[in-house]
mmCIF file of C-alpha atoms in Angstrom:
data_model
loop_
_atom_site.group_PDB
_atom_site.id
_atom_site.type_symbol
_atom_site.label_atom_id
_atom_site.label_comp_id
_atom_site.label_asym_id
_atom_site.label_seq_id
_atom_site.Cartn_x
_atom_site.Cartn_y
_atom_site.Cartn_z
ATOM 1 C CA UNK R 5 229.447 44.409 162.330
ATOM 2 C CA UNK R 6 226.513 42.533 163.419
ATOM 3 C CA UNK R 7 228.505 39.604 164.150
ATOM 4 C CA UNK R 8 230.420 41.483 166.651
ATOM 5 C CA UNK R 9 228.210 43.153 168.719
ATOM 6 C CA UNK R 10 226.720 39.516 169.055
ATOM 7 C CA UNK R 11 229.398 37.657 170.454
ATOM 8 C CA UNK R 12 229.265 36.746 173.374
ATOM 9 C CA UNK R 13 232.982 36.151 173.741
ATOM 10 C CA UNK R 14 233.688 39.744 172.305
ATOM 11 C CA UNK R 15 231.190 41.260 174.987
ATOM 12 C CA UNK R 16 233.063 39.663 177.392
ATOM 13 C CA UNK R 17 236.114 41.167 176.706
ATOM 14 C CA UNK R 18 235.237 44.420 175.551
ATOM 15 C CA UNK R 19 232.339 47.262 176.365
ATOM 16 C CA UNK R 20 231.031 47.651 172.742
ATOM 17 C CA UNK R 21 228.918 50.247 171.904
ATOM 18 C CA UNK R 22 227.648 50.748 167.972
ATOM 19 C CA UNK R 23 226.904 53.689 165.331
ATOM 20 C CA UNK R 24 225.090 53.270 161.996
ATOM 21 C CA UNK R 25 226.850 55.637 159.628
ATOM 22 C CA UNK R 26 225.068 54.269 156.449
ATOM 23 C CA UNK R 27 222.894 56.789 156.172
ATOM 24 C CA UNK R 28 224.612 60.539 154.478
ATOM 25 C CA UNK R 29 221.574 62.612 155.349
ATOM 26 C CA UNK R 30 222.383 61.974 159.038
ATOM 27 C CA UNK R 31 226.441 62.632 159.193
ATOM 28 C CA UNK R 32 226.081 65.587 160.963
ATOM 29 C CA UNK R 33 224.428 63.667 163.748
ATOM 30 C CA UNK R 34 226.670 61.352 163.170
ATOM 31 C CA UNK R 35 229.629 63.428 163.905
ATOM 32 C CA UNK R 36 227.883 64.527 167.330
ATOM 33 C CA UNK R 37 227.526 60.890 168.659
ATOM 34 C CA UNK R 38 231.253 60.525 167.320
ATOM 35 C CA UNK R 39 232.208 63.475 169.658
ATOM 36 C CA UNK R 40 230.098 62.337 172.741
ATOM 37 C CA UNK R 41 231.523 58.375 173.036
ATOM 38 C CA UNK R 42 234.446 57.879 175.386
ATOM 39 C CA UNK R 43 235.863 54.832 173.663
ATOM 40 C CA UNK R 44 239.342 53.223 173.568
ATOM 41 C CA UNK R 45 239.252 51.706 170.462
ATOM 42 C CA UNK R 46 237.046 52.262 167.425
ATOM 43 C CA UNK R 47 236.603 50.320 164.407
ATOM 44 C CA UNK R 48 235.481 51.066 161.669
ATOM 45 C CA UNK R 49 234.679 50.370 158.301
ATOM 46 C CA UNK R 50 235.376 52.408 154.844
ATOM 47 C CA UNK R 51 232.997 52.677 152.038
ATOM 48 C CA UNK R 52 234.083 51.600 147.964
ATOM 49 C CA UNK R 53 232.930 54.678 146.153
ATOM 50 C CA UNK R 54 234.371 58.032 145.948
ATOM 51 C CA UNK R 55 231.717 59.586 147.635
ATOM 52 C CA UNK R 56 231.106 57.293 150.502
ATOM 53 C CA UNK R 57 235.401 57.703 150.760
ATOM 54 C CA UNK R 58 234.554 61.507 151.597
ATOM 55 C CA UNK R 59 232.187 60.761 153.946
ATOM 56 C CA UNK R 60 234.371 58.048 155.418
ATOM 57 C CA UNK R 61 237.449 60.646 155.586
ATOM 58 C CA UNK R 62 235.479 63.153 157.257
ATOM 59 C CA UNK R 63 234.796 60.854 159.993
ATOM 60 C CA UNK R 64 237.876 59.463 160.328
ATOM 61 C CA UNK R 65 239.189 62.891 160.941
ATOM 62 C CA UNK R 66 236.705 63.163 163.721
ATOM 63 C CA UNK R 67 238.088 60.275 164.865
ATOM 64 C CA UNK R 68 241.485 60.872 165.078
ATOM 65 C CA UNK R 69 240.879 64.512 166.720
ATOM 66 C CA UNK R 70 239.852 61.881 170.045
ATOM 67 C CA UNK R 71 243.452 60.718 170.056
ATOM 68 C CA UNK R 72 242.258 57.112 171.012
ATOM 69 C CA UNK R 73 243.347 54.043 169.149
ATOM 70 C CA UNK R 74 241.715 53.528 165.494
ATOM 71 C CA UNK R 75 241.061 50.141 163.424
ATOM 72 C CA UNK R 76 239.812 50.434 159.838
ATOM 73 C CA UNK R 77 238.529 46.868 158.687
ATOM 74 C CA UNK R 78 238.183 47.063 154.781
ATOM 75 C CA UNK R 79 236.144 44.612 153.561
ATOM 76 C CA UNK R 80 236.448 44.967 149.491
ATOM 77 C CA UNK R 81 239.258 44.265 147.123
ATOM 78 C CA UNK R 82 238.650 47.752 145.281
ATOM 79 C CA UNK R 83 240.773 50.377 147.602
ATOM 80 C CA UNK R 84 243.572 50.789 145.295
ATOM 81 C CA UNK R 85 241.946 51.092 141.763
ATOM 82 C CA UNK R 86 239.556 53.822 143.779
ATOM 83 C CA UNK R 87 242.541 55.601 145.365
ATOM 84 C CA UNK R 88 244.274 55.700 141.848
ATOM 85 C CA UNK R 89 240.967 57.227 140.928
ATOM 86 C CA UNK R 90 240.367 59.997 143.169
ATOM 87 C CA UNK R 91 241.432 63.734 142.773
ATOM 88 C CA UNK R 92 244.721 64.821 144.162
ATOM 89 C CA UNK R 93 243.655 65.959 147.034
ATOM 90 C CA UNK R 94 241.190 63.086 148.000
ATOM 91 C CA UNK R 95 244.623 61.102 147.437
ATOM 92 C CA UNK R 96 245.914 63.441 149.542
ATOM 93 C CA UNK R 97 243.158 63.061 152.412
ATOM 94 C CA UNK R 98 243.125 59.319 152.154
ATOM 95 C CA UNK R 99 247.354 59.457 153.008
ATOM 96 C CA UNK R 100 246.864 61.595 155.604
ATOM 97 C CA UNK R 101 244.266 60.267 157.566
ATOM 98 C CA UNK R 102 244.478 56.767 157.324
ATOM 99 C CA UNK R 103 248.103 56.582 157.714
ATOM 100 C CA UNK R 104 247.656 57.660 161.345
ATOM 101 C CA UNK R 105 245.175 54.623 162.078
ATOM 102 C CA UNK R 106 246.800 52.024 164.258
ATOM 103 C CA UNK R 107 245.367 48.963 162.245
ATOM 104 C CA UNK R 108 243.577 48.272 158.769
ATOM 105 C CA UNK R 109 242.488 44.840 158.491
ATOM 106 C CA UNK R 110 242.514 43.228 154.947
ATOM 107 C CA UNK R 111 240.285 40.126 154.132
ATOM 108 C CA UNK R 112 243.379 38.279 153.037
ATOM 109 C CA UNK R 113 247.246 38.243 152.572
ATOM 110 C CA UNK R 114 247.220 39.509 148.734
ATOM 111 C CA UNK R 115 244.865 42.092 149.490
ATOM 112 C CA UNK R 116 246.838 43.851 152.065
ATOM 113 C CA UNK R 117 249.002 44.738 148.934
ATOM 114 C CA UNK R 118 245.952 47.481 148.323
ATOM 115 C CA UNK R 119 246.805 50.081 150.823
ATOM 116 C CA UNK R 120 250.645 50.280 149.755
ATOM 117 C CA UNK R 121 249.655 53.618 148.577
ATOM 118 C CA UNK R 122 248.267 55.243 152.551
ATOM 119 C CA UNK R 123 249.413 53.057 154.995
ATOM 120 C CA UNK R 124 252.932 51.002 156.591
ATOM 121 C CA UNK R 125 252.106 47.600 155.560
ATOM 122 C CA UNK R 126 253.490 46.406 159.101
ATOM 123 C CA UNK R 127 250.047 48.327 160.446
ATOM 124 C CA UNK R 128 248.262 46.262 157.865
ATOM 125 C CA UNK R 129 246.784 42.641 159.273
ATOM 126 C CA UNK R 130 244.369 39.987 157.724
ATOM 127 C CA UNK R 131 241.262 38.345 158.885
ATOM 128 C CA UNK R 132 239.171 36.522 156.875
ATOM 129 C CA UNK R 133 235.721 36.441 156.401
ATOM 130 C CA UNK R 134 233.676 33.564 157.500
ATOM 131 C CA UNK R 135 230.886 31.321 157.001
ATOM 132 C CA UNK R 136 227.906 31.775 159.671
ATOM 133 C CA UNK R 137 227.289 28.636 161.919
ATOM 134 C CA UNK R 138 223.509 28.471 160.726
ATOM 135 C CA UNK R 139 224.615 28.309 156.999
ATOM 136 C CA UNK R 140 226.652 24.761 157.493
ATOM 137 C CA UNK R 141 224.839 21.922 157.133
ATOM 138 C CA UNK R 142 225.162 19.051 159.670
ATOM 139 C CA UNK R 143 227.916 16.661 159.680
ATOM 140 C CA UNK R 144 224.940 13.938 159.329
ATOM 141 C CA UNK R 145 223.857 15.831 156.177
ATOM 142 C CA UNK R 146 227.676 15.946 154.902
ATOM 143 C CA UNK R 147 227.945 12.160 155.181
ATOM 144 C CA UNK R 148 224.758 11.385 153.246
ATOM 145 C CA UNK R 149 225.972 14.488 150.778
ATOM 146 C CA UNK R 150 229.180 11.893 150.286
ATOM 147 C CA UNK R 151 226.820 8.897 149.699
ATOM 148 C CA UNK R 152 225.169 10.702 146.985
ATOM 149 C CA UNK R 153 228.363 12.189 145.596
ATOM 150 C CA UNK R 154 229.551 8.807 145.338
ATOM 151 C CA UNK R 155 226.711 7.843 142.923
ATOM 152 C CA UNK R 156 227.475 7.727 139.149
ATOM 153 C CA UNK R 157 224.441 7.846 137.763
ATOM 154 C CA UNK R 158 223.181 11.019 139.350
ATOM 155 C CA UNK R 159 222.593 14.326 137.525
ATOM 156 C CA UNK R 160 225.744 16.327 138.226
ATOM 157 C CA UNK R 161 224.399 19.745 139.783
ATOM 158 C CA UNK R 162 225.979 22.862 139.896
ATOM 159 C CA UNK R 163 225.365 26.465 141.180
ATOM 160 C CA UNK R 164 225.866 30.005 140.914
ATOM 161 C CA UNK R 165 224.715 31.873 143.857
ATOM 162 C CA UNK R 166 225.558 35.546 143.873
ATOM 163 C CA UNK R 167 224.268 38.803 142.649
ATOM 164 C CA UNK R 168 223.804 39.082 138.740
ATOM 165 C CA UNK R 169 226.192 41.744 137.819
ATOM 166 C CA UNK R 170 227.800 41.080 134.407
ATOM 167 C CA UNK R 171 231.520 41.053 135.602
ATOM 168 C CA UNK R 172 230.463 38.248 138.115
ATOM 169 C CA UNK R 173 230.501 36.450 135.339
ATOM 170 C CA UNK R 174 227.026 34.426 135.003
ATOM 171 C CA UNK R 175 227.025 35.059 131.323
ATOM 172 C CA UNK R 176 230.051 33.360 130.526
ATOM 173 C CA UNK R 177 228.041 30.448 132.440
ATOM 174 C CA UNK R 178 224.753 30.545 130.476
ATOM 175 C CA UNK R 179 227.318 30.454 127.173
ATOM 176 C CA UNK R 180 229.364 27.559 128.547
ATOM 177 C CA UNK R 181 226.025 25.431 128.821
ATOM 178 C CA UNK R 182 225.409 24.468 125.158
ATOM 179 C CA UNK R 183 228.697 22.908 125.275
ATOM 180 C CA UNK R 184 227.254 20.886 128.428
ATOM 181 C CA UNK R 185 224.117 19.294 126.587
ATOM 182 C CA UNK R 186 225.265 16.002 125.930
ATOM 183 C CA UNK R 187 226.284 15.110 129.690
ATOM 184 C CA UNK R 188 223.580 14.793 132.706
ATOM 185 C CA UNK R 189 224.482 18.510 134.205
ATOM 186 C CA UNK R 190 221.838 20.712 135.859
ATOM 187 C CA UNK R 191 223.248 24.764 136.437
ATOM 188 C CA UNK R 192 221.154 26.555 138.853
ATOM 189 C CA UNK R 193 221.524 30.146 139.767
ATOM 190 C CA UNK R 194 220.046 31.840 142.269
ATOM 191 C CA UNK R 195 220.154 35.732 143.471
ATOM 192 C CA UNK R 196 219.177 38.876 142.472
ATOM 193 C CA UNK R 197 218.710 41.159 139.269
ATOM 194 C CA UNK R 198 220.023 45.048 139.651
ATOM 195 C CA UNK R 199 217.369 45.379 136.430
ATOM 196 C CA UNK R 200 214.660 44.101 135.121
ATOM 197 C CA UNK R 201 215.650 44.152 131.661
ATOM 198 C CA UNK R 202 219.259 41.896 132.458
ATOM 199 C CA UNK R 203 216.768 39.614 133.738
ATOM 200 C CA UNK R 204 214.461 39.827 131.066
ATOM 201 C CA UNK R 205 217.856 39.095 128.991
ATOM 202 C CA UNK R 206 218.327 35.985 130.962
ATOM 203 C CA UNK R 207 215.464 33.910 130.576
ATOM 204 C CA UNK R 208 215.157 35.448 126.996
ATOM 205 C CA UNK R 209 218.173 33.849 126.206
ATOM 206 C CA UNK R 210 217.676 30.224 128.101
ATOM 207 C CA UNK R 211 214.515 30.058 126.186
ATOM 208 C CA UNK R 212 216.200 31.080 122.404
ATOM 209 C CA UNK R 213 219.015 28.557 123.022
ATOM 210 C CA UNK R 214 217.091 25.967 124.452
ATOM 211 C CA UNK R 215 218.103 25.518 127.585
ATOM 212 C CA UNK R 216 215.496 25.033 130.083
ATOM 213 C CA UNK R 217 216.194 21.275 130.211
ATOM 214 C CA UNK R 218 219.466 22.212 131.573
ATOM 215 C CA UNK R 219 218.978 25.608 133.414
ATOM 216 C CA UNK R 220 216.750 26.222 136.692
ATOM 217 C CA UNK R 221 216.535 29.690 137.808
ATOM 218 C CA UNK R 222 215.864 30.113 141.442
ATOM 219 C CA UNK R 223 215.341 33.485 142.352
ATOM 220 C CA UNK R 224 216.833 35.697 145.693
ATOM 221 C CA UNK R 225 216.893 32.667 148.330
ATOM 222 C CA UNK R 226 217.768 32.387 152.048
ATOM 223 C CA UNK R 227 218.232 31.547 155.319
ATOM 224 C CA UNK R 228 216.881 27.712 154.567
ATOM 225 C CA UNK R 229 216.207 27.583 150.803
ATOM 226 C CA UNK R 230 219.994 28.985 150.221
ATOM 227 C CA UNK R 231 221.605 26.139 152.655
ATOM 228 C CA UNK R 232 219.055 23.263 151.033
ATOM 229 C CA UNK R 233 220.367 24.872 147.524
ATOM 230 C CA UNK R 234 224.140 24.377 149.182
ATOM 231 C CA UNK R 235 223.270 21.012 150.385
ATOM 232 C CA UNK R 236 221.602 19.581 147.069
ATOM 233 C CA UNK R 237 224.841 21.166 144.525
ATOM 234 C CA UNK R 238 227.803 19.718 143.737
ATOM 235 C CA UNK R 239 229.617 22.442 142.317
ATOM 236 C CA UNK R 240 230.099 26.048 143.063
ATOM 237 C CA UNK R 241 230.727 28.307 140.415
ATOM 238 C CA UNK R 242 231.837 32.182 140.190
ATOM 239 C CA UNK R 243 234.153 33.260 136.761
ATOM 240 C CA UNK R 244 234.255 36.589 138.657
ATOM 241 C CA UNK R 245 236.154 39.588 137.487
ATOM 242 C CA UNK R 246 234.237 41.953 139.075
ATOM 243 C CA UNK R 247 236.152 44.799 140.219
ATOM 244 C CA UNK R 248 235.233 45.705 143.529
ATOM 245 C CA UNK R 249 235.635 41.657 144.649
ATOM 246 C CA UNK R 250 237.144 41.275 147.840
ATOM 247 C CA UNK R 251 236.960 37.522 149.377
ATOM 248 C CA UNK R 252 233.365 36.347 148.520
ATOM 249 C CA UNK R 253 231.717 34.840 151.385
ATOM 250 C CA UNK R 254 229.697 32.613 149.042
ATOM 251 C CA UNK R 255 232.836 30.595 148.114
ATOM 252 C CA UNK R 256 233.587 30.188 151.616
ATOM 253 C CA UNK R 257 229.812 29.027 152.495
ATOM 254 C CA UNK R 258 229.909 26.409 149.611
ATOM 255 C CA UNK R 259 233.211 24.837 150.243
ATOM 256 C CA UNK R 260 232.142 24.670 154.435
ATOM 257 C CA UNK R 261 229.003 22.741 152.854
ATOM 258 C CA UNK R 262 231.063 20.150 150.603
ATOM 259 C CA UNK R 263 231.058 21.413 146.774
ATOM 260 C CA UNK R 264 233.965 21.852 144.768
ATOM 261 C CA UNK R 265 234.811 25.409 143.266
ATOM 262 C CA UNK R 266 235.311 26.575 140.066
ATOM 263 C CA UNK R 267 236.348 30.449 139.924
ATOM 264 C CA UNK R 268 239.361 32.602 138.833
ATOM 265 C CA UNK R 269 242.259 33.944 139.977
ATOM 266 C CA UNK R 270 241.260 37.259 141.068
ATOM 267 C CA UNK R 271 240.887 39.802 144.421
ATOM 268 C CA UNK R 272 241.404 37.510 147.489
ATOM 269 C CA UNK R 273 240.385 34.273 145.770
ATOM 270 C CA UNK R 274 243.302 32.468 145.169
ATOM 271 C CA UNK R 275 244.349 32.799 149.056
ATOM 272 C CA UNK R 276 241.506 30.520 150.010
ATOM 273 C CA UNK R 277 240.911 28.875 146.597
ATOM 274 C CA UNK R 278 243.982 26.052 144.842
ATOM 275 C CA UNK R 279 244.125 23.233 142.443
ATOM 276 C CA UNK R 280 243.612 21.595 145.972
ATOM 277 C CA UNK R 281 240.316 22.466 146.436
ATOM 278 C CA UNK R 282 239.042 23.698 142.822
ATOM 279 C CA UNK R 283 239.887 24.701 139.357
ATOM 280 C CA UNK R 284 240.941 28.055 138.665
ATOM 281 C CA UNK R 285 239.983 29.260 134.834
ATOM 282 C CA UNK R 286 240.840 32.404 133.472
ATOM 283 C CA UNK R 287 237.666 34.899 133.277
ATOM 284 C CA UNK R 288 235.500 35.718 130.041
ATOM 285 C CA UNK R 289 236.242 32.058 128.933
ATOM 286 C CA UNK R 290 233.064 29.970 128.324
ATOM 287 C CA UNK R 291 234.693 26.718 126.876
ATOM 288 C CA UNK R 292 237.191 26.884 130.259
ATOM 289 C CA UNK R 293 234.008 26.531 132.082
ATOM 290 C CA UNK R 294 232.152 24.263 129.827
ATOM 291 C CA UNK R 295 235.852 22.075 131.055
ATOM 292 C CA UNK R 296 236.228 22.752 134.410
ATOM 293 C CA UNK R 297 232.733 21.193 135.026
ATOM 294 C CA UNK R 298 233.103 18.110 132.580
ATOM 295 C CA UNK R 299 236.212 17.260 134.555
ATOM 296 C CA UNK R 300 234.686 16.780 137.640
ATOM 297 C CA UNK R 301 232.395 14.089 136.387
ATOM 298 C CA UNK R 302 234.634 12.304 138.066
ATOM 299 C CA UNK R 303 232.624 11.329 140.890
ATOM 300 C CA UNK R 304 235.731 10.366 142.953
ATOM 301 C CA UNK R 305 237.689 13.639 142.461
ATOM 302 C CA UNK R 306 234.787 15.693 143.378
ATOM 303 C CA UNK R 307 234.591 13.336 146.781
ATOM 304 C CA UNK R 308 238.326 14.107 147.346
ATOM 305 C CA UNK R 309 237.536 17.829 146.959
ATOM 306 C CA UNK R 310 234.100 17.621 148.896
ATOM 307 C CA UNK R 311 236.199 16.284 151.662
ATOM 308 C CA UNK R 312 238.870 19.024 151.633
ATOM 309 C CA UNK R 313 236.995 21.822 151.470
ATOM 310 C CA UNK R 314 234.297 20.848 154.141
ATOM 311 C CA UNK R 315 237.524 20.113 156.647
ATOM 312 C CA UNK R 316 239.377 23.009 155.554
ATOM 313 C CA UNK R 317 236.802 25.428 155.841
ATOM 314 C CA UNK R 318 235.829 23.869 159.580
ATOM 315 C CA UNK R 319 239.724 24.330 160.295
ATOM 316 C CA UNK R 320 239.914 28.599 159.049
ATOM 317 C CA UNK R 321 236.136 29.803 158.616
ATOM 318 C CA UNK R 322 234.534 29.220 160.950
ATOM 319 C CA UNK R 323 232.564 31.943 163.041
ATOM 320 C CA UNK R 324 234.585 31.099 166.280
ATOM 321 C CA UNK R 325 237.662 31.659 163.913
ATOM 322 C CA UNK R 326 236.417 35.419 162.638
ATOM 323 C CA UNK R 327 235.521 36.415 166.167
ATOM 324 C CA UNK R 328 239.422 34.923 168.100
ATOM 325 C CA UNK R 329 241.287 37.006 164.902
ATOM 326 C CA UNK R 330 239.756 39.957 165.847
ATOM 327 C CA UNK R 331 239.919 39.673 169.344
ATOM 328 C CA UNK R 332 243.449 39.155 168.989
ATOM 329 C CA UNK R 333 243.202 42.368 166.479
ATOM 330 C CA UNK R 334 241.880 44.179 169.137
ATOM 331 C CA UNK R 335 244.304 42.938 171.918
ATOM 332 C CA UNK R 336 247.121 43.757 170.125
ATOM 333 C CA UNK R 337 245.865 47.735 169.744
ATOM 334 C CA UNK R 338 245.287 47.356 173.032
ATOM 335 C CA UNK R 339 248.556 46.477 174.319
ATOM 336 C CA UNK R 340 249.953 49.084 172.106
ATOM 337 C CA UNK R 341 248.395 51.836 174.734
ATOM 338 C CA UNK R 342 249.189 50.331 177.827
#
C-alpha cells in the first residue's frame, strides 16, 4: 500500500486518499471514515485468517452499500484452503460479497485459480509483486558479482533469507548440510525467530552436529546489511511449503540481484521460478537440497543463471512494472463506469 500512495506516477493520475484498517479495536471508526470518503474506486486488501476474513467482510459490505467501483488485491496464496475452512455461512458471506467486487487481483496466473469458489474468474487479474529499486544492487556491482562468480576457487555461498517458520523449510536446510561438508559451501540464514526456544533449537543443533564451520547465522537484517547479504550470495534458497505462501518477494529480490534459486513447486512459485532460472526440488527432502546446491558448483551454470535472472527480473519486477499493472488495473475499472 505504501508503494502506492508514493508514486508519483499514481498521484498523478489518481486523487488517493488512505485508511489503516489493521487495527480491530478501531473498526467501528473505521466504518465511519468508510462512510464519510467520496471515492470512485477503492482498493483494498483482505486478511488470511478467519477472523481478520470477518472483519474484512464487514467492511466490504460497507463498501459495497457506496455503490462505487471495488478492487480487492489479495496478496497470499492461502484464500482457498481458508474458504474451505470457514463455517457455512462465512462461505456464504465471502460468495456474496466479494462476488460483487469489480476486480480481485492475484499475485500470479496459478493463483487466480484460488477464488474459483466467490468470484468470475474473468473479474480475476494478476500483478505481481516486485522488488523495491533500493534493494537492487548496481549494475557496476552485478559485473564485479560476475567476476567473482567466475572464480573457481571461491567458497560457494548460499542463503536463506526469510522468516523461520518450520514449513519454510530451513530445517530441511540445516539437515542437508552434513551432506555438504566435504565441498567449500558456506549457508547463511538470516531473519527472524517467532520463539525463542526454535531458535534455541537452531544453534543447539549447528553446535551438536558440528556445523559452525559451515553455518553463519545472521540475525533480522535490512535495508543495507540485507542487499550486502544479496550481493555477497550465490545462491538463494527457500524448500517452502508453507501454507499461506503467496509469491515471496525474497525470491524476486535475489534473482533481481544475480543468485540462482533453489525452491519448490508450490503457491505462485513456479510462475516466476523454471529449470531456466533455478532448480525446483520437491519439499521435506534434505538430500534434494544437499543436490541442488552441489550442482551448481558449476561456476559457469550459475553465471548463465546469474545472468538470467538479473535481466529477467529488470524486464517483469521492477517497481515501475508493479506501479504501470496497476494503473492499468485501475484504468480498466475506470472505464468500466464511464
Amino acid at each position: 500500500m505504501e508503494t502506492i500512495i508514493k508514486s508519483d506516477s499514481m498521484n498523478k493520475k489518481f486523487k488517493l486518499s488512505y485508511i489503516d484498517i489493521k487495527d480491530n479495536r478501531k473498526i467501528i471508526d473505521h466504518t465511519r471514515e468508510i462512510k464519510s470518503e467520496s471515492a470512485d474506486i477503492y482498493y483494498f486488501t483482505i486478511s488470511q485468517t478467519k477472523l481478520g476474513n470477518l472483519r474484512d467482510m464487514f467492511l466490504l459490505q460497507q463498501l459495497l452499500k457506496k455503490k462505487k467501483k471495488v478492487i480487492i488485491h489479495y496478496h497470499g496464496g492461502y484464500y482457498k484452503k481458508l474458504y474451505n475452512s470457514f463455517t457455512s455461512i462465512q462461505k456464504y458471506m465471502n460468495r456474496r460479497l466479494i462476488g460483487k467486487v469489480d476486480t480481485m487481483i492475484a499475485l500470479s496466473e496459478s493463483l487466480r485459480q484460488l477464488f474459483t469458489d466467490v468470484i468470475s474468474l474473468d473479474k480475476v487479474k494478476v500483478c505481481e509483486n516486485f522488488i523495491e529499486d533500493s534493494s537492487l544492487i548496481s549494475d557496476d556491482l552485478f559485473e564485479k558479482k560476475l567476476i567473482k562468480l567466475s572464480n573457481q576457487n571461491d567458497d560457494l555461498q548460499v542463503l536463506y533469507l526469510s522468516n523461520f517458520i518450520e514449513s519454510k523449510g530451513y530445517k530441511d536446510i540445516l539437515q542437508s548440510i552434513n551432506k555438504l561438508k566435504s565441498y567449500n559451501i558456506r549457508v547463511n540464514f538470516a531473519g527472524a525467530f517467532f520463539s525463542k526456544q526454535d531458535e534455541e533449537d537452531f544453534l543447539n543443533y549447528i553446535e551438536t552436529q558440528d556445523l559452525k564451520d559451515y553455518v553463519t547465522y545472521h540475525g533480522v537484517v535490512k535495508s543495507e546489511r540485507k542487499k550486502e547479504l544479496l550481493l555477497q550470495s550465490d545462491i538463494f534458497i527457500l524448500p517452502t511449503y508453507y501454507p499461506k505462501e503467496g509469491q515471496p518477494i525474497s525470491l524476486i529480490e535475489a534473482m533481481g540481484n544475480g543468485l540462482a534459486i533453489i525452491t519448490t513447486n508450490h503457491a505462485g512459485i513456479p510462475d516466476i521460478v523454471t529449470p531456466k532460472n533455478g532448480i525446483i526440488i520437491n519439499p521435506k527432502s534434505p538430500n534434494e537440497i544437499a543436490d541442488a546446491i552441489i550442482k551448481f558448483r558449476d561456476k559457469k551454470l550459475l553465471v548463465d543463471v546469474a545472468k538470467y535472472n538479473r535481466e529477467y527480473t529488470l524486464r517483469n519486477f521492477k517497481e515501475s512494472d508493479y506501479i504501470y499493472k496497476l494503473e492499468n488495473i485501475f484504468n480498466e475499472v475506470c472505464k468500466y463506469e464511464d
